[in-house]
Short mmCIF file of C-alpha atoms in Angstrom, two decimals:
data_model
loop_
_atom_site.label_atom_id
_atom_site.label_comp_id
_atom_site.label_asym_id
_atom_site.label_seq_id
_atom_site.Cartn_x
_atom_site.Cartn_y
_atom_site.Cartn_z
CA MET A 1 103.12 59.59 110.51
CA PRO A 2 107.02 58.97 110.74
CA GLU A 3 108.97 61.48 112.43
CA GLU A 4 110.43 63.98 110.00
CA THR A 5 113.94 63.60 109.43
CA LYS A 6 116.40 66.81 109.57
CA TYR A 7 116.82 66.46 105.74
CA GLU A 8 113.10 66.55 105.20
CA LYS A 9 112.71 69.41 107.48
CA SER A 10 115.59 71.59 106.10
CA GLU A 11 113.83 70.92 102.52
CA ARG A 12 110.56 71.80 103.89
CA GLU A 13 111.46 74.94 105.43
CA ARG A 14 113.48 76.16 102.42
CA SER A 15 110.71 75.47 100.06
CA GLU A 16 108.25 77.30 102.47
CA SER A 17 110.65 80.29 102.30
CA VAL A 18 110.80 80.24 98.43
CA ASN A 19 106.91 79.57 98.04
CA LYS A 20 106.20 82.63 100.49
CA ILE A 21 107.98 84.75 97.88
CA LEU A 22 106.32 83.12 94.72
CA THR A 23 102.94 83.23 95.93
CA SER A 24 103.03 86.73 97.13
CA THR A 25 100.84 89.31 95.30
CA SER A 26 102.88 92.22 96.05
CA SER A 27 104.47 94.05 92.95
CA LYS A 28 107.39 95.09 95.04
CA LYS A 29 109.47 92.53 97.09
CA VAL A 30 112.75 92.65 98.77
CA VAL A 31 114.47 89.51 99.51
CA VAL A 32 117.54 89.28 101.87
CA ALA A 33 119.59 86.44 100.93
CA GLY A 34 122.79 85.37 102.31
CA PRO A 35 125.70 83.80 100.62
CA GLY A 36 124.65 80.33 98.93
CA THR A 37 120.88 80.59 100.01
CA GLY A 38 119.38 79.93 96.70
CA LYS A 39 118.93 83.44 95.17
CA THR A 40 119.45 82.43 91.66
CA PHE A 41 117.18 79.28 92.00
CA LEU A 42 114.54 81.77 93.14
CA PHE A 43 115.33 84.05 90.28
CA LYS A 44 114.44 80.95 87.89
CA GLU A 45 111.25 80.34 89.64
CA VAL A 46 110.18 83.87 89.61
CA LEU A 47 110.80 84.19 85.89
CA LYS A 48 109.00 80.93 84.79
CA ASN A 49 106.42 81.43 82.36
CA LYS A 50 107.43 85.06 81.79
CA SER A 51 108.79 86.51 78.58
CA ASN A 52 109.29 90.35 78.89
CA THR A 53 111.80 90.23 81.89
CA LEU A 54 114.96 92.14 82.99
CA THR A 55 117.85 91.48 85.45
CA LEU A 56 120.07 93.94 86.62
CA THR A 57 123.28 94.05 88.76
CA PHE A 58 126.47 95.95 88.59
CA VAL A 59 129.21 93.36 88.83
CA ASN A 60 130.37 91.95 85.57
CA SER A 61 131.10 88.55 86.89
CA LEU A 62 127.61 88.16 88.28
CA VAL A 63 126.06 89.15 84.91
CA GLU A 64 128.03 86.34 83.22
CA ASP A 65 127.04 83.85 85.74
CA LEU A 66 123.47 84.88 85.71
CA SER A 67 123.31 85.17 81.85
CA LEU A 68 124.17 81.54 81.90
CA GLU A 69 121.84 80.40 84.67
CA LEU A 70 119.03 82.39 83.28
CA TYR A 71 119.69 81.93 79.76
CA GLY A 72 116.46 82.49 77.64
CA MET A 73 114.51 83.38 80.70
CA SER A 74 115.73 87.21 81.07
CA ASP A 75 117.79 89.73 79.61
CA VAL A 76 120.69 90.16 82.19
CA LYS A 77 122.72 93.42 82.13
CA THR A 78 124.74 95.45 84.33
CA LEU A 79 123.24 98.83 85.18
CA HIS A 80 125.51 100.78 82.95
CA SER A 81 124.99 98.73 79.95
CA TYR A 82 121.25 98.76 80.09
CA ALA A 83 121.47 102.52 80.38
CA ARG A 84 123.57 102.69 77.36
CA GLY A 85 121.30 100.50 75.22
CA MET A 86 118.24 102.23 76.52
CA LEU A 87 119.42 105.96 75.98
CA ALA A 88 120.59 104.75 72.29
CA LYS A 89 117.16 103.41 71.49
CA LEU A 90 115.36 106.35 73.06
CA THR A 91 117.47 109.12 71.37
CA ASN A 92 118.07 107.03 68.32
CA SER A 93 121.71 107.94 68.50
CA GLU A 94 124.99 105.94 68.88
CA ILE A 95 126.26 106.18 72.76
CA ASN A 96 129.77 105.84 73.38
CA VAL A 97 130.97 104.60 76.71
CA PHE A 98 134.56 104.56 78.16
CA HIS A 99 134.59 103.17 81.79
CA LYS A 100 137.46 105.55 83.07
CA PHE A 101 135.65 108.66 81.61
CA SER A 102 135.24 110.36 84.86
CA ARG A 103 138.84 110.15 85.52
CA ILE A 104 139.65 111.71 82.34
CA VAL A 105 137.38 114.74 83.14
CA LYS A 106 138.80 114.98 86.61
CA GLU A 107 142.37 115.36 84.90
CA ASP A 108 140.88 118.05 82.69
CA ALA A 109 139.33 119.86 85.46
CA LYS A 110 142.84 119.72 87.19
CA ILE A 111 144.14 121.65 84.37
CA LEU A 112 141.30 123.88 83.26
CA LEU A 113 139.80 124.71 86.68
CA ASN A 114 142.94 123.84 88.94
CA GLU A 115 140.35 121.92 91.21
CA ASP A 116 140.44 118.14 92.34
CA ILE A 117 136.60 117.13 91.47
CA ASP A 118 135.34 113.64 92.03
CA PHE A 119 132.60 113.87 89.33
CA SER A 120 131.75 110.01 90.02
CA LYS A 121 130.75 111.03 93.40
CA LEU A 122 128.70 113.99 92.12
CA PHE A 123 126.69 111.35 89.97
CA HIS A 124 126.39 108.61 92.71
CA GLU A 125 125.02 111.01 95.28
CA ARG A 126 122.69 112.95 92.73
CA ASP A 127 124.37 116.27 93.22
CA ASP A 128 122.15 117.73 90.70
CA ASP A 129 122.69 121.46 91.41
CA ASN A 130 126.61 121.22 91.44
CA GLU A 131 127.98 123.77 89.33
CA HIS A 132 130.65 121.29 88.45
CA LEU A 133 128.18 118.88 86.36
CA LYS A 134 128.05 121.89 83.37
CA PHE A 135 131.75 121.54 82.98
CA PHE A 136 131.50 117.82 82.75
CA LYS A 137 128.90 118.04 80.23
CA LYS A 138 131.11 120.32 78.09
CA ARG A 139 133.82 117.96 78.25
CA ARG A 140 131.49 115.03 77.42
CA ASP A 141 130.33 116.73 74.37
CA TYR A 142 133.96 117.54 73.42
CA TYR A 143 135.02 113.87 73.62
CA ASN A 144 131.60 112.36 72.77
CA TYR A 145 131.56 109.80 75.57
CA TYR A 146 129.94 108.87 78.74
CA GLY A 147 131.52 106.94 82.03
CA TYR A 148 129.85 104.28 83.72
CA SER A 149 128.30 106.56 86.37
CA SER A 150 127.34 109.51 83.95
CA ILE A 151 125.41 107.10 81.59
CA ILE A 152 123.30 105.91 84.42
CA TYR A 153 122.66 109.53 85.46
CA ALA A 154 121.71 110.40 81.89
CA ILE A 155 119.19 107.79 81.65
CA VAL A 156 117.71 108.62 85.02
CA LYS A 157 117.43 112.23 83.98
CA TYR A 158 115.68 111.29 80.95
CA PHE A 159 113.23 109.02 82.43
CA GLU A 160 112.51 111.64 85.21
CA LYS A 161 111.76 114.00 82.43
CA TYR A 162 109.73 111.67 80.17
CA LYS A 163 108.11 109.39 82.50
CA ASP A 164 105.86 107.86 79.70
CA LYS A 165 109.18 106.57 78.07
CA VAL A 166 110.06 104.24 80.99
CA PRO A 167 109.66 100.74 79.71
CA VAL A 168 107.29 98.00 81.06
CA TYR A 169 108.38 94.56 81.96
CA GLU A 170 106.56 91.66 83.09
CA GLN A 171 109.14 91.33 85.89
CA ILE A 172 112.38 93.14 86.92
CA LEU A 173 114.95 91.37 89.26
CA ILE A 174 117.65 93.40 91.01
CA ASP A 175 120.72 91.52 92.38
CA GLU A 176 123.27 92.84 95.00
CA PHE A 177 121.06 95.86 96.06
CA GLN A 178 123.09 96.34 99.28
CA ASP A 179 125.76 97.71 96.98
CA PHE A 180 123.48 100.41 95.32
CA ASN A 181 124.06 104.10 95.54
CA LEU A 182 121.52 106.83 95.35
CA LEU A 183 121.83 107.14 91.70
CA GLU A 184 121.27 103.52 91.19
CA VAL A 185 118.41 103.42 93.40
CA SER A 186 116.69 106.41 91.50
CA LEU A 187 116.97 104.26 88.22
CA ILE A 188 115.27 101.32 90.09
CA ASP A 189 112.61 103.46 91.48
CA LEU A 190 111.87 104.73 88.23
CA LEU A 191 111.60 101.29 86.72
CA ALA A 192 109.34 100.30 89.80
CA GLU A 193 106.82 102.70 88.93
CA LYS A 194 105.90 100.58 85.83
CA SER A 195 106.61 97.03 86.53
CA PRO A 196 106.79 94.26 89.22
CA ILE A 197 110.14 94.49 90.88
CA LEU A 198 112.13 92.07 93.15
CA VAL A 199 115.29 93.39 94.68
CA ALA A 200 117.64 90.89 96.52
CA GLY A 201 120.68 91.45 98.46
CA ASP A 202 122.55 91.18 102.05
CA ASP A 203 123.74 93.85 104.00
CA ASP A 204 126.18 91.60 105.75
CA GLN A 205 127.79 91.49 102.20
CA ALA A 206 128.34 95.30 101.46
CA LEU A 207 131.57 95.88 99.78
CA TYR A 208 131.36 99.25 97.67
CA VAL A 209 131.08 101.87 100.03
CA PHE A 210 133.82 103.60 97.90
CA LYS A 211 131.09 104.38 95.30
CA SER A 212 128.72 105.65 97.72
CA ALA A 213 126.83 102.50 98.08
CA LYS A 214 124.60 102.43 101.23
CA THR A 215 122.92 99.58 102.98
CA LYS A 216 120.20 101.78 104.03
CA TYR A 217 118.42 101.40 100.69
CA ILE A 218 118.01 97.57 101.40
CA ARG A 219 117.29 98.09 105.11
CA GLU A 220 114.71 100.82 104.69
CA ARG A 221 112.83 98.45 102.10
CA TYR A 222 113.19 95.33 104.32
CA ASN A 223 112.32 97.28 107.50
CA GLY A 224 108.98 98.86 106.25
CA GLU A 225 110.16 102.32 105.93
CA ILE A 226 109.04 102.12 102.44
CA PRO A 227 105.83 100.40 102.88
CA GLU A 228 104.93 99.23 99.49
CA TYR A 229 107.76 96.46 99.49
CA GLU A 230 106.99 93.28 100.98
CA ALA A 231 109.94 91.53 102.79
CA PHE A 232 111.38 88.17 102.89
CA THR A 233 114.48 86.06 103.60
CA LEU A 234 116.32 82.97 102.43
CA PRO A 235 117.87 81.52 105.52
CA TYR A 236 119.23 78.18 104.23
CA CYS A 237 123.04 78.23 103.00
CA SER A 238 123.52 75.41 100.76
CA ARG A 239 127.11 76.38 99.54
CA CYS A 240 128.99 76.27 102.59
CA THR A 241 130.00 73.69 105.03
CA ASN A 242 128.40 73.72 108.83
CA VAL A 243 131.50 75.07 110.18
CA ILE A 244 131.70 78.10 107.89
CA VAL A 245 128.11 78.81 108.67
CA ASP A 246 128.76 78.73 112.33
CA ALA A 247 131.88 80.81 111.92
CA THR A 248 129.88 83.46 110.12
CA ASN A 249 127.42 83.42 113.05
CA ASP A 250 130.30 83.70 115.43
CA LEU A 251 131.46 87.00 113.71
CA ILE A 252 128.32 88.54 113.40
CA ASN A 253 127.30 87.94 117.04
CA GLU A 254 130.54 88.95 118.26
CA ALA A 255 130.34 92.18 116.39
CA LYS A 256 126.91 93.16 117.71
CA LYS A 257 128.30 92.33 121.32
CA LEU A 258 130.69 95.19 120.55
CA GLY A 259 128.14 97.62 119.41
CA LEU A 260 128.97 97.16 115.66
CA LEU A 261 126.62 96.39 112.84
CA ASN A 262 124.13 98.86 113.92
CA GLY A 263 120.84 98.61 111.91
CA ARG A 264 121.83 95.31 110.42
CA ILE A 265 118.95 93.26 109.23
CA GLU A 266 118.21 90.42 111.43
CA LYS A 267 117.95 87.31 109.87
CA GLU A 268 118.79 83.66 110.17
CA PHE A 269 121.71 82.02 108.24
CA LYS A 270 121.48 78.30 108.56
CA TYR A 271 123.35 75.38 107.26
CA PHE A 272 121.21 73.39 104.85
CA ASN A 273 121.08 69.91 105.86
CA ASP A 274 122.00 67.51 103.03
CA GLU A 275 123.50 63.95 102.93
CA LYS A 276 126.15 64.89 100.37
CA LYS A 277 126.92 67.98 102.20
CA ASP A 278 127.26 66.34 105.55
CA LYS A 279 129.91 63.86 104.11
CA ILE A 280 131.92 67.07 102.95
CA CYS A 281 131.25 68.50 106.56
CA GLU A 282 132.69 65.17 108.13
CA LEU A 283 135.74 65.42 105.90
CA TYR A 284 136.37 69.05 106.65
CA PRO A 285 135.00 69.82 110.25
CA LYS A 286 137.28 72.60 110.91
CA ILE A 287 138.84 75.83 109.25
CA THR A 288 142.68 75.57 109.11
CA TYR A 289 144.60 78.38 110.57
CA ALA A 290 148.49 78.68 110.00
CA GLN A 291 151.03 81.39 110.53
CA VAL A 292 153.47 81.61 107.56
CA PHE A 293 156.04 84.02 106.57
CA ASP A 294 154.90 86.15 103.64
CA ARG A 295 157.50 84.49 101.19
CA GLN A 296 156.47 80.99 102.22
CA ILE A 297 152.80 81.66 101.50
CA PRO A 298 152.85 80.06 97.98
CA TRP A 299 154.95 77.15 99.35
CA PHE A 300 152.29 76.59 102.17
CA ILE A 301 149.30 76.74 99.47
CA GLU A 302 150.89 74.28 97.14
CA LYS A 303 151.89 71.90 100.14
CA SER A 304 148.00 72.01 101.19
CA ILE A 305 147.00 71.54 97.74
CA LYS A 306 149.01 68.58 97.58
CA GLU A 307 147.68 67.02 100.76
CA LEU A 308 143.76 67.80 99.51
CA VAL A 309 144.83 66.00 96.12
CA LYS A 310 145.97 62.70 98.11
CA GLN A 311 142.58 63.05 99.91
CA GLU A 312 140.11 63.83 97.29
CA ARG A 313 141.84 62.01 94.33
CA LYS A 314 139.81 64.05 91.95
CA SER A 315 139.81 67.68 90.54
CA PHE A 316 138.61 70.60 92.73
CA THR A 317 138.50 74.24 92.51
CA VAL A 318 140.67 76.52 94.32
CA LEU A 319 140.25 80.41 95.28
CA ILE A 320 143.10 82.24 96.77
CA ILE A 321 142.02 85.58 98.35
CA SER A 322 144.37 88.31 99.29
CA PRO A 323 143.79 91.86 100.75
CA TYR A 324 145.73 93.53 97.89
CA LYS A 325 146.20 93.16 94.17
CA MET A 326 150.17 93.06 94.61
CA GLN A 327 149.98 90.10 97.12
CA SER A 328 147.59 88.24 94.85
CA GLN A 329 149.60 88.79 91.93
CA THR A 330 152.90 87.61 93.67
CA ILE A 331 151.22 84.39 94.83
CA ALA A 332 149.76 83.76 91.41
CA ASN A 333 153.29 84.17 89.88
CA ASN A 334 155.09 82.11 92.44
CA LEU A 335 152.60 79.09 92.13
CA MET A 336 152.99 79.26 88.25
CA VAL A 337 156.81 79.18 88.69
CA LYS A 338 156.09 75.94 90.79
CA GLY A 339 154.28 74.34 87.95
CA LEU A 340 150.62 74.91 88.48
CA GLN A 341 149.51 75.90 85.05
CA ASN A 342 145.85 76.77 85.25
CA ILE A 343 145.71 80.00 87.48
CA ASP A 344 143.53 82.78 86.61
CA PHE A 345 144.54 86.18 88.16
CA VAL A 346 141.05 87.92 88.54
CA ILE A 347 141.03 91.64 89.34
CA LYS A 348 138.40 94.24 88.38
CA ASP A 349 139.30 96.98 86.21
CA GLU A 350 141.25 99.81 87.92
CA ASP A 351 140.89 103.50 87.68
CA ASP A 352 144.43 104.38 86.35
CA ILE A 353 144.43 105.34 82.80
CA ASN A 354 147.14 104.10 80.49
CA ILE A 355 148.40 104.36 77.02
CA LEU A 356 146.81 101.13 75.71
CA ASP A 357 143.45 102.28 77.00
CA GLY A 358 143.60 105.11 74.16
CA PHE A 359 144.97 102.67 71.54
CA LYS A 360 142.32 100.28 72.08
CA LEU A 361 139.82 103.09 71.33
CA LEU A 362 141.86 104.12 68.28
CA ILE A 363 141.96 100.73 66.92
CA GLU A 364 138.22 100.70 66.98
CA ASN A 365 138.11 104.19 65.30
CA LYS A 366 141.51 105.93 64.18
CA ASN A 367 139.52 109.36 64.50
CA ASP A 368 138.30 108.75 68.08
CA ASN A 369 139.05 111.89 69.84
CA LEU A 370 139.09 110.41 73.32
CA GLY A 371 141.55 108.10 72.01
CA TRP A 372 143.67 110.60 70.77
CA ARG A 373 143.43 112.57 74.00
CA ILE A 374 144.75 109.48 76.14
CA VAL A 375 147.67 108.33 74.10
CA THR A 376 148.94 112.25 73.55
CA LYS A 377 149.16 112.46 77.26
CA PHE A 378 151.91 109.72 77.33
CA ILE A 379 153.64 110.95 74.36
CA ILE A 380 154.07 114.77 74.64
CA PRO A 381 155.57 116.65 77.56
CA GLU A 382 153.50 117.50 80.52
CA GLU A 383 153.52 121.06 79.98
CA GLU A 384 152.50 120.81 76.29
CA PHE A 385 149.79 118.37 77.45
CA LYS A 386 148.53 120.92 79.65
CA SER A 387 148.57 123.55 76.91
CA LEU A 388 146.93 121.26 74.56
CA ILE A 389 144.07 120.54 76.98
CA SER A 390 143.66 124.35 77.35
CA GLU A 391 143.53 124.85 73.55
CA THR A 392 140.67 122.29 73.36
CA GLU A 393 138.53 124.30 75.71
CA ALA A 394 139.37 127.54 73.72
CA GLN A 395 138.77 125.79 70.29
CA PRO A 396 136.11 123.03 71.01
CA ASP A 397 135.48 122.54 67.26
CA LYS A 398 138.73 121.24 66.94
CA GLN A 399 139.81 117.73 67.62
CA ILE A 400 143.02 116.64 69.34
CA LYS A 401 144.73 115.14 66.33
CA ASN A 402 144.29 118.45 64.68
CA LEU A 403 146.01 120.47 67.48
CA ILE A 404 149.15 118.41 67.84
CA THR A 405 152.45 118.69 65.78
CA LYS A 406 152.94 116.47 62.89
CA GLU A 407 155.98 114.90 64.78
CA TYR A 408 153.55 113.67 67.79
CA LYS A 409 150.78 112.76 65.08
CA ASP A 410 153.26 110.51 63.08
CA LYS A 411 154.50 108.67 66.26
CA VAL A 412 150.70 107.75 67.38
CA SER A 413 150.07 106.72 63.83
CA CYS A 414 153.14 104.45 63.78
CA ILE A 415 152.13 102.92 67.07
CA TYR A 416 148.63 102.50 65.94
CA LYS A 417 149.83 100.88 62.84
CA VAL A 418 152.01 98.36 64.85
CA LEU A 419 149.42 97.43 67.27
CA LYS A 420 146.67 96.94 64.41
CA TYR A 421 149.13 94.75 62.63
CA VAL A 422 149.82 92.73 65.63
CA LYS A 423 145.70 92.24 66.08
CA GLU A 424 145.50 91.28 62.39
CA ASP A 425 148.78 89.12 62.53
CA LYS A 426 150.40 90.92 59.72
CA PRO A 427 154.11 91.64 59.21
CA ILE A 428 155.68 94.64 61.05
CA LYS A 429 158.70 96.75 60.11
CA LYS A 430 161.46 96.55 62.48
CA GLU A 431 161.86 100.33 63.13
CA ASP A 432 158.09 100.65 63.56
CA PHE A 433 158.21 97.95 66.20
CA ASP A 434 161.16 99.52 68.11
CA ILE A 435 159.34 102.96 68.39
CA ALA A 436 156.11 101.23 69.44
CA THR A 437 157.80 99.26 72.27
CA SER A 438 160.12 101.99 73.44
CA THR A 439 156.93 104.38 73.78
CA LEU A 440 154.96 101.56 75.40
CA ASP A 441 157.86 100.86 77.80
CA ILE A 442 157.97 97.31 76.55
CA SER A 443 161.63 95.96 76.55
CA SER A 444 162.25 94.04 73.19
CA TYR A 445 165.02 92.14 75.31
CA SER A 446 162.38 90.87 77.63
CA ILE A 447 159.96 89.77 74.90
CA ILE A 448 162.76 87.50 73.24
CA LYS A 449 163.88 86.27 76.66
CA GLU A 450 160.24 85.25 77.53
CA TYR A 451 159.75 83.66 74.13
CA LEU A 452 162.97 81.73 74.33
CA SER A 453 162.36 80.57 77.81
CA LYS A 454 158.86 79.22 76.73
CA GLN A 455 160.50 77.46 73.97
CA ILE A 456 163.16 75.81 75.94
CA ASP A 457 160.58 74.81 78.58
CA ASN A 458 158.44 73.29 75.87
CA ASN A 459 161.29 70.99 74.86
CA ASN A 460 161.89 69.80 78.54
CA ILE A 461 159.88 67.72 81.01
CA ARG A 462 157.35 69.76 82.51
CA THR A 463 158.00 71.10 86.07
CA GLY A 464 155.89 70.62 89.05
CA ASP A 465 153.38 67.92 90.16
CA PRO A 466 151.41 66.42 87.38
CA ALA A 467 148.63 66.17 89.57
CA LEU A 468 148.56 69.78 90.46
CA ARG A 469 149.19 71.24 86.86
CA LYS A 470 145.69 71.62 85.65
CA LEU A 471 143.63 72.18 88.91
CA PRO A 472 141.58 75.26 88.49
CA ILE A 473 142.98 78.15 90.54
CA LYS A 474 141.93 81.76 90.96
CA SER A 475 143.73 84.41 92.77
CA THR A 476 142.05 87.61 93.55
CA THR A 477 141.33 90.30 96.08
CA ILE A 478 138.26 90.61 98.42
CA GLN A 479 136.42 92.89 96.26
CA SER A 480 137.18 91.08 93.16
CA SER A 481 135.98 87.81 94.93
CA LYS A 482 132.26 89.05 94.81
CA GLY A 483 130.29 86.44 92.91
CA LEU A 484 133.02 83.66 93.07
CA ALA A 485 133.05 80.51 95.10
CA ALA A 486 135.19 77.65 95.22
CA ASP A 487 135.75 74.12 96.89
CA ILE A 488 138.87 75.24 98.71
CA VAL A 489 139.60 78.92 99.83
CA PHE A 490 142.82 80.30 101.01
CA ILE A 491 142.69 83.67 102.81
CA THR A 492 146.16 85.08 102.96
CA HIS A 493 147.76 87.84 104.71
CA PHE A 494 144.98 87.16 107.58
CA ASP A 495 146.28 89.96 109.93
CA ASP A 496 144.93 92.96 111.47
CA ARG A 497 147.39 95.08 109.48
CA TYR A 498 145.31 94.30 106.39
CA PHE A 499 141.94 93.17 107.71
CA ILE A 500 141.38 95.87 110.04
CA LYS A 501 142.23 99.16 108.09
CA ASP A 502 142.25 101.49 111.17
CA LYS A 503 142.84 100.82 114.58
CA ASN A 504 139.16 100.47 115.47
CA ILE A 505 137.21 97.67 113.61
CA THR A 506 134.59 98.92 111.11
CA ASP A 507 131.43 97.34 109.82
CA GLN A 508 133.19 97.45 106.45
CA ASP A 509 136.08 95.44 107.84
CA ILE A 510 133.44 92.82 108.93
CA CYS A 511 131.72 92.79 105.88
CA ASN A 512 135.02 92.12 103.76
CA PHE A 513 135.76 89.14 105.94
CA LEU A 514 132.24 87.73 105.72
CA VAL A 515 132.29 87.93 101.96
CA ALA A 516 135.76 86.28 101.92
CA ILE A 517 135.04 83.16 104.10
CA THR A 518 131.77 82.54 102.51
CA ARG A 519 133.12 81.91 99.11
CA THR A 520 134.03 78.58 100.55
CA ARG A 521 132.20 75.48 99.49
CA ASN A 522 134.36 72.72 101.42
CA LYS A 523 137.39 73.69 103.14
CA LEU A 524 138.78 77.26 104.39
CA PHE A 525 142.40 77.99 105.10
CA LEU A 526 143.46 81.14 107.06
CA ILE A 527 146.97 82.19 106.41
CA SER A 528 148.49 84.77 108.70
CA SER A 529 151.98 86.31 107.57
CA LEU A 530 152.64 87.95 111.26
CA LYS A 531 153.15 86.32 114.79
CA GLU A 532 150.18 88.10 116.40
CA GLU A 533 147.09 86.32 116.44
CA PRO A 534 144.29 88.13 114.27
CA THR A 535 141.57 89.67 115.91
CA PHE A 536 138.78 88.16 113.72
CA LEU A 537 140.17 84.68 114.78
CA LYS A 538 139.47 85.46 118.38
CA TRP A 539 135.90 86.05 117.63
CA LEU A 540 135.71 82.46 116.37
CA ASP A 541 134.62 79.58 118.87
CA LYS A 542 137.97 77.72 119.37
CA ASP A 543 136.00 74.58 118.27
CA ARG A 544 135.78 75.97 114.70
CA TYR A 545 139.40 75.93 113.62
CA GLU A 546 142.77 74.08 114.11
CA LYS A 547 146.18 75.60 114.19
CA VAL A 548 148.81 74.11 112.18
CA THR A 549 152.48 74.66 112.39
CA ASP A 550 155.26 73.79 109.85
#
């Protein structure tokens, strides 16, 4: 028999890892799968020849990707969209969901109870006996809305009361389980009572501690603390180059030496030997580290992309990851000024409520009580608004539009009409347009200036390098990079100030950086904006990176 090549060995061992999962007769499986280790391929194999299946995650970008990959094989949903659809079906009623609803009730509680209450946390941590949940229910009934956390809570409570209503599936798949909180795990456990289930995730990629997510849920299933789960791993990474895989292991090993990542699931993370990928590894054998002044970061990125274009002579994808939204937005804007036109600024929805949130609801339904509540906050004086909220508590049978003066009602109606006409591309009266733009804090001058600027640019020769104009570039933050990957990745502001939140390094800091670097398919750039060498760079073997100076 001829000796097995390294490629044949990697292929055989990867197939063996997948086959162990596929041939297992256990109805409950937990799969620990690092970045790029073939989780989606596994999902496809698990779903083969099955019809009534369900795939759940909580990241919208992952839902979109999985929906495409698993098209026709599984119903792919976020947890809250599944809860909404199921509750509507079981109660035979219309269910309204506004993703910032917990924030609305929090504002109401500050006015009505003079207390600062984190309602999302109450739901996430299943604080079922907390007296403030009664207040939340009253406000929910008044506005006739749920939030993301409260809709999941509602279906969990329903299933716990009516176990016979829990649906049965031929197979359930759960993605990103390391970022689930107790409420979400409660839903998964209820579904697992009736159907075969496979939960997948990686405790090294935990990002969502802010929503009370805990890695213990995937760890206790993997470690046998919940014995009905059979544990598996997918060790081979086919996304990243060898140097990225090695750098990832450097970081994990150094963290463990320092007593960090306690309780971490021990698993292998290996480079998948592939002839095509090996050539990419030869082309990009090292990570590039650069120290660049903050204001010069866009220039450095453009310069690096130009050099890569000369080398590649074909299109490639670029992902720019920054610690904060403002940094990400600034870099995206500066690159667009330089003539790079195909830039996508990717940031997840924020908690802050703005006036357009309300008008979006009103455009769908001009009598929407929550829509009126949101826009009214931005139109009437603060003290009047507080009195209005108090009045809704005293007169819960009256909607907000019937509690405000005609003057305010007319103003809302005027802006509503302008926005609706904009949507329908209808002519708008100048006086109505002026009222709308001034209330929405939009300068007519800036709109006209931007329009004229674009028109003038359209008649001139395009700026920037034509080879770079259409390169697909995404600029985002670490948390919003979850589910993304690109050929070339730039991690900006790679400094302890931004990557180590406190003086002492935490597991969360490590996980954030691991997620960021493993978005890389081919080449990684680490860009510091300060002179001090970053701590995480010191954790890497010096052979893994090259320093560049300009």
